[in-house]
XYZ file of C-alpha atoms in Angstrom:
768
model
C 4.105 -5.714 -8.418
C 7.599 -5.327 -6.924
C 8.902 -8.581 -5.443
C 10.283 -7.145 -2.211
C 10.632 -10.612 -0.688
C 13.195 -11.326 -3.377
C 15.125 -8.253 -2.497
C 14.394 -8.309 1.138
C 16.438 -5.614 3.012
C 17.630 -4.897 -0.548
C 20.867 -7.039 -0.006
C 22.372 -9.759 2.005
C 24.479 -7.238 3.964
C 21.528 -5.940 5.949
C 20.945 -9.492 7.329
C 24.393 -9.451 8.965
C 23.419 -6.854 11.476
C 19.628 -7.353 11.729
C 19.575 -9.694 14.656
C 22.029 -7.694 16.696
C 20.255 -4.453 15.889
C 16.960 -5.709 17.417
C 18.655 -6.731 20.448
C 20.495 -3.464 20.885
C 17.452 -1.213 20.494
C 16.191 0.299 23.722
C 12.538 0.773 24.269
C 11.164 3.694 22.043
C 7.773 4.898 23.207
C 5.324 7.721 23.651
C 3.881 7.715 27.153
C 1.453 9.622 29.325
C -0.014 9.852 32.772
C -3.508 10.879 31.912
C -6.170 9.647 29.384
C -6.580 11.321 25.923
C -9.514 13.641 25.671
C -8.662 15.296 22.297
C -8.104 13.427 18.950
C -4.581 14.922 18.811
C -3.822 13.323 22.267
C -5.048 9.849 21.109
C -2.424 7.372 19.936
C -2.404 6.085 16.330
C -2.152 2.480 15.109
C -2.489 1.019 11.679
C -1.611 -1.854 9.405
C -1.491 0.015 6.142
C -5.236 -0.386 5.481
C -6.970 -0.409 8.842
C -6.097 2.380 11.233
C -7.342 3.681 14.652
C -6.875 6.500 17.166
C -6.854 5.139 20.669
C -8.181 7.532 23.242
C -7.406 5.413 26.249
C -10.247 6.626 28.477
C -10.831 4.751 31.784
C -14.534 4.574 32.610
C -15.352 4.956 28.765
C -12.738 4.096 26.191
C -12.960 5.206 22.647
C -11.338 3.699 19.474
C -12.046 5.760 16.352
C -11.141 3.676 13.305
C -10.659 4.185 9.592
C -10.475 1.845 6.560
C -8.365 3.473 3.791
C -10.806 2.938 0.868
C -13.790 4.743 2.456
C -14.069 7.990 0.408
C -16.919 10.129 -0.831
C -17.689 10.086 -4.576
C -17.609 7.422 -7.267
C -15.520 6.491 -10.278
C -15.188 9.643 -12.318
C -13.290 11.252 -15.223
C -12.416 14.747 -14.118
C -10.938 15.820 -17.413
C -12.475 18.770 -19.338
C -13.279 17.827 -22.850
C -11.502 19.890 -25.492
C -9.812 22.127 -22.874
C -6.811 22.093 -25.163
C -8.700 24.317 -27.663
C -8.065 27.191 -25.215
C -4.415 26.479 -24.380
C -2.823 28.712 -26.993
C -5.139 31.631 -26.103
C -4.158 31.261 -22.330
C -0.518 31.171 -23.086
C -0.803 34.317 -25.380
C -2.502 36.201 -22.623
C 0.163 35.359 -20.068
C 2.946 36.293 -22.581
C 1.207 39.606 -22.913
C 1.069 40.188 -19.242
C -2.677 39.762 -19.024
C -2.713 37.417 -16.082
C -6.261 38.115 -14.848
C -7.667 37.482 -18.217
C -5.751 34.250 -18.538
C -7.054 33.081 -15.106
C -10.633 34.067 -15.977
C -10.465 31.991 -19.270
C -8.814 29.086 -17.567
C -11.458 29.082 -14.777
C -14.162 28.835 -17.480
C -12.699 26.454 -19.974
C -9.760 24.627 -18.608
C -10.593 23.388 -15.078
C -11.711 19.931 -13.776
C -15.204 18.862 -14.061
C -16.425 19.253 -11.201
C -13.971 21.754 -10.036
C -13.541 20.050 -6.637
C -12.529 16.600 -5.612
C -13.977 14.319 -2.878
C -12.822 13.662 0.759
C -11.498 10.718 2.666
C -14.048 9.604 5.341
C -13.968 8.234 8.821
C -15.449 4.753 9.300
C -16.576 4.135 12.748
C -16.098 4.223 16.530
C -15.704 1.348 19.030
C -16.602 2.245 22.590
C -15.966 0.383 25.771
C -17.613 1.184 29.072
C -16.197 0.097 32.543
C -18.742 1.133 35.080
C -17.377 1.939 38.489
C -13.874 2.608 37.083
C -14.121 6.470 37.635
C -12.023 6.300 40.784
C -8.668 4.930 39.640
C -4.963 5.251 40.260
C -1.605 4.308 38.885
C -2.789 5.265 35.452
C -0.457 5.006 32.405
C -0.871 4.809 28.717
C 1.792 4.428 26.000
C 2.512 3.752 22.428
C 5.420 1.213 22.181
C 7.006 1.949 18.818
C 9.304 -1.101 18.809
C 6.240 -3.508 19.040
C 3.483 -1.329 17.492
C 1.383 -1.750 20.515
C -0.791 0.793 22.561
C -1.193 0.032 26.235
C -3.287 1.425 29.089
C -3.046 0.280 32.684
C -4.554 1.388 35.948
C -5.893 0.179 39.275
C -9.367 0.284 40.808
C -9.865 -1.106 44.397
C -6.564 -2.766 44.222
C -7.143 -4.647 40.955
C -4.907 -3.930 38.026
C -6.422 -3.517 34.565
C -4.486 -3.753 31.416
C -5.591 -3.002 27.843
C -3.321 -3.716 24.818
C -4.154 -2.922 21.264
C -2.475 -3.396 17.910
C -3.579 -3.336 14.199
C -2.279 -6.516 12.677
C -1.141 -6.678 9.164
C -0.961 -10.463 8.893
C -4.633 -10.784 10.153
C -5.975 -7.570 8.780
C -7.676 -6.666 12.159
C -7.473 -4.415 15.064
C -7.052 -6.585 18.206
C -7.810 -5.386 21.622
C -6.911 -7.407 24.748
C -8.223 -6.582 28.258
C -7.152 -8.259 31.403
C -7.709 -7.937 35.173
C -5.299 -9.075 37.832
C -8.049 -10.629 39.884
C -10.185 -13.553 38.554
C -13.772 -12.481 37.592
C -13.048 -8.859 38.224
C -13.563 -7.746 34.547
C -16.995 -6.366 33.703
C -17.617 -4.047 30.792
C -19.648 -3.450 27.595
C -18.557 -2.788 24.047
C -20.390 -1.468 20.950
C -19.927 0.092 17.539
C -21.127 3.350 16.175
C -20.410 5.927 13.436
C -20.725 9.532 12.701
C -22.356 8.887 9.344
C -26.078 9.647 8.992
C -26.868 6.315 7.220
C -25.760 3.497 9.477
C -27.029 0.283 10.891
C -25.877 -1.670 14.032
C -26.756 -5.190 14.676
C -25.635 -7.552 17.474
C -25.525 -11.063 18.666
C -24.116 -12.537 21.949
C -20.660 -12.725 20.637
C -20.365 -9.969 18.015
C -21.677 -6.836 16.495
C -21.846 -5.390 13.041
C -21.783 -1.841 11.737
C -22.903 -0.994 8.216
C -22.285 2.554 6.853
C -23.474 4.124 3.637
C -21.899 7.344 2.511
C -24.402 10.121 1.825
C -22.200 11.700 -0.811
C -21.045 8.688 -2.980
C -21.504 5.063 -3.813
C -19.204 3.484 -1.273
C -20.371 1.566 1.753
C -18.626 -0.325 4.550
C -19.107 -3.145 6.969
C -17.260 -3.465 10.315
C -17.551 -6.322 12.568
C -16.315 -7.137 16.126
C -16.076 -10.593 17.715
C -15.537 -10.961 21.492
C -13.843 -13.948 23.064
C -13.635 -14.148 26.842
C -13.484 -16.523 29.915
C -16.433 -14.533 31.279
C -20.178 -14.415 30.539
C -21.196 -12.864 27.084
C -24.552 -11.453 26.303
C -26.196 -8.811 24.129
C -28.185 -6.097 25.906
C -29.704 -2.939 24.413
C -27.387 -2.850 21.450
C -24.271 -3.453 23.429
C -22.214 -6.577 24.058
C -21.828 -7.277 27.871
C -18.955 -9.183 29.411
C -19.260 -10.189 32.992
C -17.243 -12.025 35.598
C -14.250 -12.204 33.348
C -10.473 -12.253 33.875
C -9.641 -11.350 30.252
C -11.315 -10.668 26.939
C -10.032 -10.195 23.302
C -11.996 -8.073 20.874
C -11.343 -8.524 17.150
C -12.337 -5.630 14.887
C -12.413 -5.950 11.041
C -13.723 -3.563 8.367
C -14.059 -3.558 4.598
C -15.727 -1.577 1.665
C -16.980 -2.324 -1.709
C -13.896 -0.585 -3.255
C -11.643 -2.572 -5.599
C -9.858 0.102 -7.405
C -10.589 3.587 -8.847
C -12.628 2.035 -11.656
C -14.235 -0.846 -9.785
C -16.624 -0.752 -6.785
C -18.053 -4.252 -6.941
C -16.450 -5.806 -3.870
C -18.644 -7.460 -1.309
C -17.801 -5.806 1.922
C -19.690 -8.260 4.020
C -17.908 -11.292 2.536
C -14.496 -9.523 2.969
C -15.169 -8.723 6.678
C -16.465 -12.167 7.404
C -13.324 -13.649 5.729
C -11.059 -11.651 7.897
C -12.822 -12.858 10.978
C -12.920 -16.533 9.750
C -9.140 -16.335 9.146
C -8.628 -15.665 12.843
C -10.926 -18.422 14.044
C -9.132 -20.560 16.572
C -6.232 -18.106 16.994
C -5.576 -16.997 20.548
C -4.562 -13.526 21.460
C -0.921 -14.559 21.977
C -0.824 -16.137 18.544
C -2.258 -13.037 16.878
C 0.109 -10.929 18.824
C 3.177 -13.090 17.911
C 2.186 -12.958 14.163
C 1.850 -9.158 14.424
C 5.169 -8.706 16.096
C 7.093 -10.999 13.697
C 5.638 -8.973 10.645
C 6.167 -5.513 12.111
C 9.636 -5.987 13.621
C 10.956 -7.330 10.337
C 10.515 -3.761 9.208
C 11.076 -1.682 12.275
C 14.109 -3.402 13.600
C 16.379 -2.734 10.646
C 17.226 0.711 11.890
C 18.146 2.342 15.219
C 19.191 5.704 16.322
C 20.636 6.702 19.653
C 21.595 10.347 20.187
C 22.486 10.216 23.890
C 20.624 11.968 26.692
C 18.618 9.039 27.888
C 17.775 10.698 31.166
C 14.605 12.374 29.811
C 12.992 9.175 28.444
C 11.036 8.812 31.627
C 9.316 12.143 31.241
C 5.779 11.946 29.820
C 5.807 12.790 26.141
C 3.488 15.726 26.369
C 5.709 17.254 29.156
C 8.776 16.438 27.205
C 7.556 18.420 24.144
C 6.877 21.440 26.401
C 10.323 21.108 28.021
C 11.895 20.999 24.533
C 10.203 24.322 23.653
C 11.669 25.931 26.773
C 15.087 24.324 26.445
C 15.777 22.258 23.345
C 18.347 19.999 24.906
C 16.852 16.482 24.441
C 18.766 14.669 21.739
C 16.676 11.498 22.340
C 13.514 13.281 21.430
C 14.956 13.908 18.019
C 15.738 10.243 17.708
C 12.232 9.400 18.895
C 10.748 11.728 16.217
C 12.507 9.828 13.547
C 11.418 6.465 14.895
C 7.829 7.707 15.181
C 7.951 8.653 11.585
C 9.083 5.148 10.653
C 6.359 3.780 12.811
C 3.752 5.936 11.039
C 5.099 4.947 7.621
C 4.756 1.275 8.511
C 1.294 1.906 9.905
C 0.006 3.744 6.845
C 1.887 2.432 3.716
C 2.200 -1.330 3.116
C 2.510 -3.154 -0.194
C -1.006 -3.530 -1.611
C -2.424 -0.486 0.181
C -3.100 3.075 -0.677
C -0.498 5.814 0.079
C -0.973 7.929 3.263
C -3.144 11.015 2.690
C -2.475 14.393 4.145
C -3.609 12.938 7.417
C -2.058 9.518 6.872
C -4.469 6.775 7.591
C -6.235 8.659 10.229
C -9.247 11.030 9.970
C -12.269 11.542 12.213
C -14.213 14.226 10.073
C -16.796 13.991 7.346
C -15.419 17.245 6.048
C -11.735 16.967 6.800
C -9.110 19.623 6.191
C -8.101 19.906 2.567
C -10.408 16.758 2.036
C -7.707 14.676 3.575
C -6.629 13.972 0.085
C -3.362 13.668 -1.976
C -1.768 16.952 -2.519
C 1.051 16.586 -5.004
C 2.616 20.062 -5.117
C 4.695 18.759 -2.157
C 2.712 16.905 0.561
C 2.292 13.457 -0.956
C 5.908 13.409 -2.066
C 7.245 14.631 1.257
C 5.480 11.760 2.924
C 7.951 9.463 1.212
C 11.172 11.486 1.647
C 12.467 9.325 4.508
C 11.301 5.922 3.276
C 14.491 4.816 1.458
C 16.961 6.325 3.929
C 15.032 4.902 6.932
C 15.252 1.282 5.563
C 11.652 0.801 4.750
C 11.765 0.458 0.952
C 8.784 -1.877 0.699
C 6.640 0.938 2.132
C 7.403 2.934 -1.009
C 5.301 0.485 -3.152
C 1.923 2.081 -2.546
C 3.326 5.253 -4.141
C 4.366 3.383 -7.215
C 0.906 1.755 -7.548
C -0.642 5.270 -7.213
C 1.681 6.617 -9.964
C 0.436 3.735 -12.181
C -3.098 4.561 -11.634
C -2.525 8.228 -12.075
C -0.761 7.601 -15.391
C -4.066 6.228 -16.729
C -6.240 9.220 -15.763
C -3.329 11.509 -16.450
C -3.144 10.296 -20.058
C -6.648 11.404 -20.669
C -5.934 14.809 -19.055
C -2.851 15.187 -21.260
C -4.932 14.647 -24.324
C -8.033 16.731 -23.417
C -6.252 19.607 -21.791
C -2.902 19.892 -23.651
C -3.376 18.001 -26.878
C -0.270 15.880 -25.909
C 0.731 12.418 -25.469
C 2.101 10.847 -22.189
C 0.472 11.743 -18.925
C 0.319 14.645 -16.553
C -1.080 15.300 -13.042
C -1.877 18.589 -11.291
C -1.755 19.595 -7.668
C -4.558 17.404 -6.032
C -5.696 13.865 -6.447
C -8.427 11.959 -4.672
C -9.333 8.158 -4.482
C -10.722 8.342 -7.996
C -7.455 9.450 -9.341
C -8.428 12.849 -10.674
C -5.479 14.275 -12.456
C -7.037 17.425 -13.869
C -6.511 20.960 -12.487
C -8.865 21.578 -9.491
C -10.041 24.271 -7.065
C -8.957 27.450 -8.756
C -7.047 28.382 -11.899
C -4.620 30.650 -10.166
C -3.222 27.677 -8.091
C -4.723 24.554 -9.616
C -3.063 24.722 -13.005
C 0.298 23.390 -11.980
C 1.524 20.754 -14.390
C 4.474 19.038 -12.603
C 2.772 16.780 -10.047
C 3.222 13.721 -12.220
C 6.835 14.606 -13.008
C 7.817 15.057 -9.393
C 6.051 11.692 -8.448
C 8.036 10.051 -11.193
C 11.369 11.071 -9.587
C 10.470 8.650 -6.841
C 10.830 5.831 -9.177
C 14.387 6.863 -10.103
C 15.170 7.474 -6.379
C 14.108 3.939 -5.451
C 16.392 2.599 -8.136
C 19.312 4.761 -6.898
C 18.952 3.348 -3.510
C 18.250 -0.259 -4.467
C 20.177 -0.684 -7.814
C 17.337 -2.959 -8.775
C 17.257 -2.984 -12.558
C 14.162 -5.239 -12.684
C 12.213 -2.593 -10.745
C 13.484 0.093 -13.062
C 12.570 -1.844 -16.168
C 9.106 -2.545 -14.706
C 8.395 1.131 -14.073
C 10.496 2.866 -16.695
C 7.500 3.468 -19.008
C 5.919 5.778 -16.233
C 9.014 8.011 -16.343
C 9.209 7.856 -20.141
C 5.487 8.737 -20.651
C 5.819 11.579 -18.200
C 8.818 12.957 -20.065
C 7.045 12.471 -23.396
C 4.242 14.757 -22.147
C 6.766 17.616 -21.317
C 8.672 17.157 -24.564
C 5.411 18.094 -26.342
C 4.089 20.557 -23.684
C 7.119 22.940 -23.332
C 6.404 26.204 -25.098
C 8.798 28.516 -26.897
C 8.500 31.735 -24.919
C 8.276 34.699 -27.436
C 9.799 36.974 -24.747
C 12.930 34.996 -23.771
C 13.400 32.499 -26.641
C 13.600 29.562 -24.004
C 11.312 26.610 -23.745
C 9.044 27.258 -20.721
C 6.283 25.566 -18.825
C 3.119 27.529 -19.501
C 0.495 27.802 -18.097
C 1.449 26.954 -14.541
C 2.204 28.498 -11.210
C 4.729 28.515 -8.401
C 2.613 26.702 -5.763
C 0.450 29.000 -3.946
C 2.249 32.180 -4.853
C 1.956 34.616 -7.703
C -1.065 33.166 -9.588
C -1.212 31.707 -12.976
C 2.132 32.415 -14.824
C 4.294 31.281 -17.587
C 7.623 29.787 -16.737
C 7.850 29.185 -12.916
C 11.273 28.093 -11.831
C 10.178 25.085 -9.998
C 8.553 23.551 -13.077
C 11.743 23.814 -15.069
C 13.787 22.242 -12.269
C 11.473 19.330 -12.004
C 11.337 18.852 -15.862
C 15.011 18.928 -16.206
C 15.330 16.317 -13.320
C 12.596 14.187 -15.127
C 14.490 14.250 -18.455
C 17.935 13.531 -16.842
C 16.492 10.600 -14.882
C 14.698 9.215 -17.931
C 17.926 9.574 -19.998
C 19.926 7.761 -17.344
C 17.249 5.035 -16.856
C 17.259 4.482 -20.565
C 21.106 4.035 -20.434
C 20.796 1.555 -17.577
C 18.208 -0.468 -19.376
C 19.821 -0.126 -22.845
C 16.743 1.140 -24.421
C 15.107 4.257 -26.032
C 18.335 5.816 -27.096
C 16.527 7.956 -29.818
C 14.104 9.353 -27.212
C 16.932 9.884 -24.780
C 18.748 11.956 -27.440
C 15.644 13.920 -28.030
C 15.581 14.786 -24.294
C 19.272 15.657 -24.296
C 18.630 18.151 -27.015
C 15.765 19.840 -25.157
C 17.640 20.230 -21.849
C 19.749 23.367 -22.736
C 16.719 24.919 -24.399
C 14.685 24.975 -21.117
C 14.782 28.315 -19.266
C 17.734 28.189 -16.779
C 17.855 29.068 -13.109
C 18.603 32.792 -12.709
C 20.019 34.990 -10.013
C 18.040 38.062 -9.304
C 18.572 41.683 -8.336
C 18.508 40.823 -4.521
C 21.077 38.018 -4.993
C 18.238 35.526 -4.747
C 17.346 32.506 -6.953
C 14.407 33.834 -9.092
C 11.186 32.132 -8.556
C 9.749 33.189 -11.995
C 11.149 34.294 -15.287
C 10.863 37.833 -14.322
C 13.013 39.313 -11.514
C 10.022 40.303 -9.288
C 10.785 38.329 -6.042
C 10.008 40.232 -2.920
C 12.385 39.886 -0.102
C 9.800 40.760 2.367
C 7.633 37.703 1.257
C 7.747 35.146 4.033
C 5.386 32.637 2.433
C 5.603 28.989 3.655
C 6.281 27.687 0.128
C 9.791 28.071 -1.187
C 9.126 25.897 -4.260
C 11.839 27.398 -6.549
C 14.419 25.735 -4.215
C 13.281 22.279 -5.419
C 16.609 21.840 -7.246
C 18.411 22.022 -3.840
C 16.211 19.494 -2.197
C 14.703 16.991 -3.091
C 16.357 17.682 -6.388
C 20.220 17.867 -6.628
C 20.762 20.091 -9.740
C 21.731 22.998 -7.555
C 24.661 21.956 -5.144
C 27.885 23.312 -3.836
C 29.945 21.025 -6.054
C 28.578 21.908 -9.362
C 26.679 25.210 -8.880
C 28.062 27.210 -5.994
C 26.766 30.513 -7.308
C 23.313 29.168 -7.679
C 23.613 27.438 -4.327
C 24.433 30.815 -2.724
C 21.484 32.454 -4.455
C 19.136 29.666 -3.175
C 20.492 30.162 0.392
C 19.715 33.951 0.045
C 16.131 33.016 -1.121
C 15.722 30.896 1.991
C 17.078 33.581 4.247
C 14.590 36.048 2.741
C 11.733 33.540 3.297
C 12.658 33.305 6.996
C 12.401 30.541 9.597
C 8.724 30.915 10.046
C 6.434 28.210 8.694
C 4.362 25.415 9.888
C 4.260 21.623 9.433
C 5.748 20.487 6.160
C 7.137 24.043 5.445
C 9.374 23.791 8.484
C 10.260 20.232 7.632
C 11.284 21.269 4.216
C 13.428 24.120 5.529
C 15.199 21.566 7.774
C 16.039 19.607 4.643
C 17.180 22.751 2.833
C 19.554 23.875 5.700
C 20.959 20.302 5.801
C 21.821 20.608 2.072
C 23.325 24.093 2.817
C 25.462 22.208 5.414
C 24.170 24.323 8.280
C 23.158 21.847 10.999
C 22.698 24.439 13.605
C 20.238 26.291 11.577
C 18.395 23.174 10.801
C 18.276 22.297 14.470
C 16.706 25.660 15.204
C 13.842 24.693 12.911
C 13.547 21.356 14.527
C 12.996 23.211 17.805
C 10.048 24.871 16.205
C 8.736 21.600 14.731
C 8.942 19.871 18.002
C 7.547 22.612 20.212
C 3.938 22.321 21.680
C 1.444 23.442 19.000
C -1.396 24.195 21.439
C 0.387 26.554 23.842
C -1.362 29.968 23.597
C 1.859 31.650 23.056
C 2.376 29.592 19.936
C -0.970 29.906 18.416
C -1.018 29.113 14.649
C 2.807 28.581 14.631
C 2.668 24.947 14.049
C 4.734 22.419 16.027
C 3.655 19.144 17.551
C 0.535 17.929 19.326
C 0.751 15.886 22.472
C 0.797 12.669 20.378
C 3.752 14.073 18.353
C 1.440 14.417 15.268
C 2.691 17.382 13.224
C 0.543 20.541 13.528
C 0.217 22.533 10.253
C -2.209 23.354 11.960
C -4.516 21.440 11.886
C -2.737 17.993 11.676
C -0.888 17.048 8.707
C 1.352 13.990 8.648
C 3.813 15.279 6.048
C 5.530 17.337 8.660
C 6.407 14.111 10.630
C 7.809 12.442 7.555
C 9.628 15.541 6.204
C 11.045 16.296 9.600
C 12.451 12.764 9.943
C 13.968 13.009 6.474
C 15.657 16.257 7.367
C 17.131 14.805 10.578
C 18.660 11.971 8.579
C 20.053 14.406 6.067
C 22.090 15.889 8.931
C 23.884 12.556 9.321
C 24.256 11.070 5.792
C 23.833 12.565 2.394
C 24.299 10.627 -0.917
C 22.586 12.758 -3.658
C 25.952 13.607 -5.383
C 27.259 10.070 -6.242
C 29.229 9.944 -3.006
C 28.322 9.229 0.676
C 28.849 12.322 2.719
C 29.274 11.523 6.472
C 27.944 13.931 9.081
C 27.728 16.727 6.520
C 25.571 19.014 8.799
C 25.917 17.809 12.286
C 24.465 20.232 14.812
C 26.416 21.108 17.924
C 23.321 19.943 19.922
C 23.872 16.351 18.626
C 27.455 15.685 19.501
C 27.238 11.986 19.887
C 25.308 9.326 18.076
C 24.967 5.593 17.160
C 23.036 5.228 13.855
C 22.483 1.724 12.552
C 20.700 0.736 9.312
C 20.532 3.945 7.348
C 20.604 3.475 3.590
C 22.514 5.478 0.975
C 22.208 5.728 -2.828
C 24.280 3.121 -4.610
C 22.913 0.164 -2.709
C 24.645 0.787 0.638
C 23.562 0.449 4.187
C 25.587 2.164 6.976
C 26.230 2.045 10.624
C 27.625 5.398 11.763
C 28.977 6.295 15.221
C 30.196 9.631 16.377
C 31.354 11.291 19.703
C 32.203 14.935 20.457
C 31.074 15.803 17.048
C 33.586 13.571 15.336
C 33.141 10.315 13.351
C 34.449 7.418 15.373
C 33.337 4.266 13.365
C 31.654 3.482 10.118
C 30.484 0.139 8.723
C 29.407 -0.056 5.081
C 27.264 -2.930 3.866
C 27.043 -3.281 0.162
C 23.896 -4.660 -1.223
C 24.662 -4.246 -4.980
C 28.406 -4.428 -5.330
C 28.811 -0.920 -6.579
C 31.839 1.360 -6.337
C 31.625 3.281 -3.113
C 32.925 6.916 -2.553
C 32.970 8.126 1.065
C 33.453 11.618 2.125
C 34.142 12.980 5.636
C 35.242 16.559 5.926
C 38.520 16.693 3.807
C 38.916 12.864 3.774
C 37.776 11.062 0.675
C 37.981 7.271 0.263
C 37.081 5.173 -2.936
C 36.550 1.502 -2.594
C 35.289 -1.258 -4.875
C 32.696 -3.393 -3.085
C 31.125 -6.820 -3.588
C 27.498 -7.906 -3.061
C 27.061 -8.711 0.515
C 30.344 -7.200 1.510
C 31.031 -5.575 4.844
C 33.559 -2.820 5.228
C 34.591 -1.277 8.547
C 36.423 2.076 9.058
C 37.641 4.190 11.929
C 37.007 7.779 12.328
C 39.713 8.684 9.747
C 38.013 6.347 7.199
C 40.931 3.891 7.532
C 39.886 0.373 6.871
C 39.733 -1.911 9.964
């Protein structure tokens, strides 16, 4: 377990500006003038484990909630025994150009058992009914990102009613507070329910319990509510009734019998009761204060002001529509970044699971793509902004996930490939299935574990925390060990290649997709560098060094494009949303203008051919690509699409944003939110080439800005200000005492730093 308290804010320098940063932030919120009717209009809350979608109805309010461990299925080994006996035959078929035969054999002998995984599940629903409130006025609802609070207010017959809701990490509960401006004017009922077929609801005068049992699996859950009020409480017809009150507080807790992917022996009832008992005697104000202290310690480390504040009073749904018609709303871009940071804090806390394709939020028994963990981009893109956006602790659930996956992936490496180390394919569920699933033509993709392992090295680069690296180095080493044994000498080219595999979702089962080789080279280089930092495993590092030049290189094809496969068969008319062979541009760094300008131009040509179409994560990835190509205006064009209204008839199936700013793939996928935020930050600061490049891809549409608390590799935190498109001030906080190289246009500055040091520069990078 990473001791983030010991490295809080990853250095003393961040503490120097934290308090002033919190005071300087203006209110950042989503707000509306009407209740939410659809799920994609509801507002999300979460504490990493317990999340909810708040619909904010008036006469009948609906809170749909999730607990992260409620999944279908049971502990299960997905590996296919002795699949490796067919590996050579599959490789030979591919080398001979017999793709369909290879796919058929792989389908029969090489796939996961069973061939599909299991879905994440909704937990339950909390309803509140306010009879007589159908005629209301002065309605408003909002999600206050600075305080992680949803709020609803309105008036009925001159009485103001206010509802606040938050999901508390310290108290592991969803807390709802309802107040009336007139004494005794608050009358309502509250109850629990669920969409599951097997459920039981029981009630007493002050509380209610929901028990759900999944029909497709062994997990069950208990949810409990407790109501505290100055009014009269009673149980009637399965509902809790509150009469003649001025205020009421509802505490909602939930738990399952899940402990980990191998152990389901937890007592959900005991856990839920424990959460309630821990809040015994705490007032709403006390619960709220603890929530705010915990949340703001994370959120207030970072701020972004891009000017154009005059549109902040416009309701968010209208603001999204207006941005589609005229994309001149800089603060909407800033809001999108802060919303992603909010969603990360809400869905990924130390000790919890990583966010799924839908984050912490899902209302369907059969969710899209199982609401699982797709590792051929989607899970990784969720974590692209986490280090830059100063939320390093939120990275920890991914590292825990990798540790689990290395266990199941070790079995798959042995059974499917006859190799040591560990491997993971393109989809994973709660039970950590690492074997290839769904279909051979896209499920046999071997570099999921390798890509995930790069996040370990990235966290080290940002933090310079050698103890973290030592704790997790074996995960990188074992992933690299697998590929050192898996790489196959291609009889056609003479290079070592990845076979069998695929270029995600394009082209079927192949030998030697470019993306694989890029990821494997990055894994080898990271492992070599980590071994050097730690002073260990030099023999293994040397083995990897010898393998690197033998791996099939990146190649430029007949259309001036970066080839996606070993053969020069790319179709310039293919506008598929995956552009996987540009991985080495982003999130990798092998291809860049400094070291590989020819390949960089070829990669740019490939992206031009793919076009600007795409939805969700695809648009977000292209924003990051264009930032690395130093074309901020092209990146902003794609941000325009990402932030346009998804449900407008003219934009059907084009993606964009729902009214609650959730990303529309469609349907909702949270990776677009996270990837888009990462791309925005890449416009302002890049640090992937051992230097800090300032405003490298600033769009004309964002001529001014005040960015505080962004992190850069090398253990640095920055405050960056610009006006009229020019840098005006820079403050660098060194959290690790590393040598710092700053680049702004043609200006380059190199400075030694000390731990906790603060260094201030003007727009010409002259020290102040």
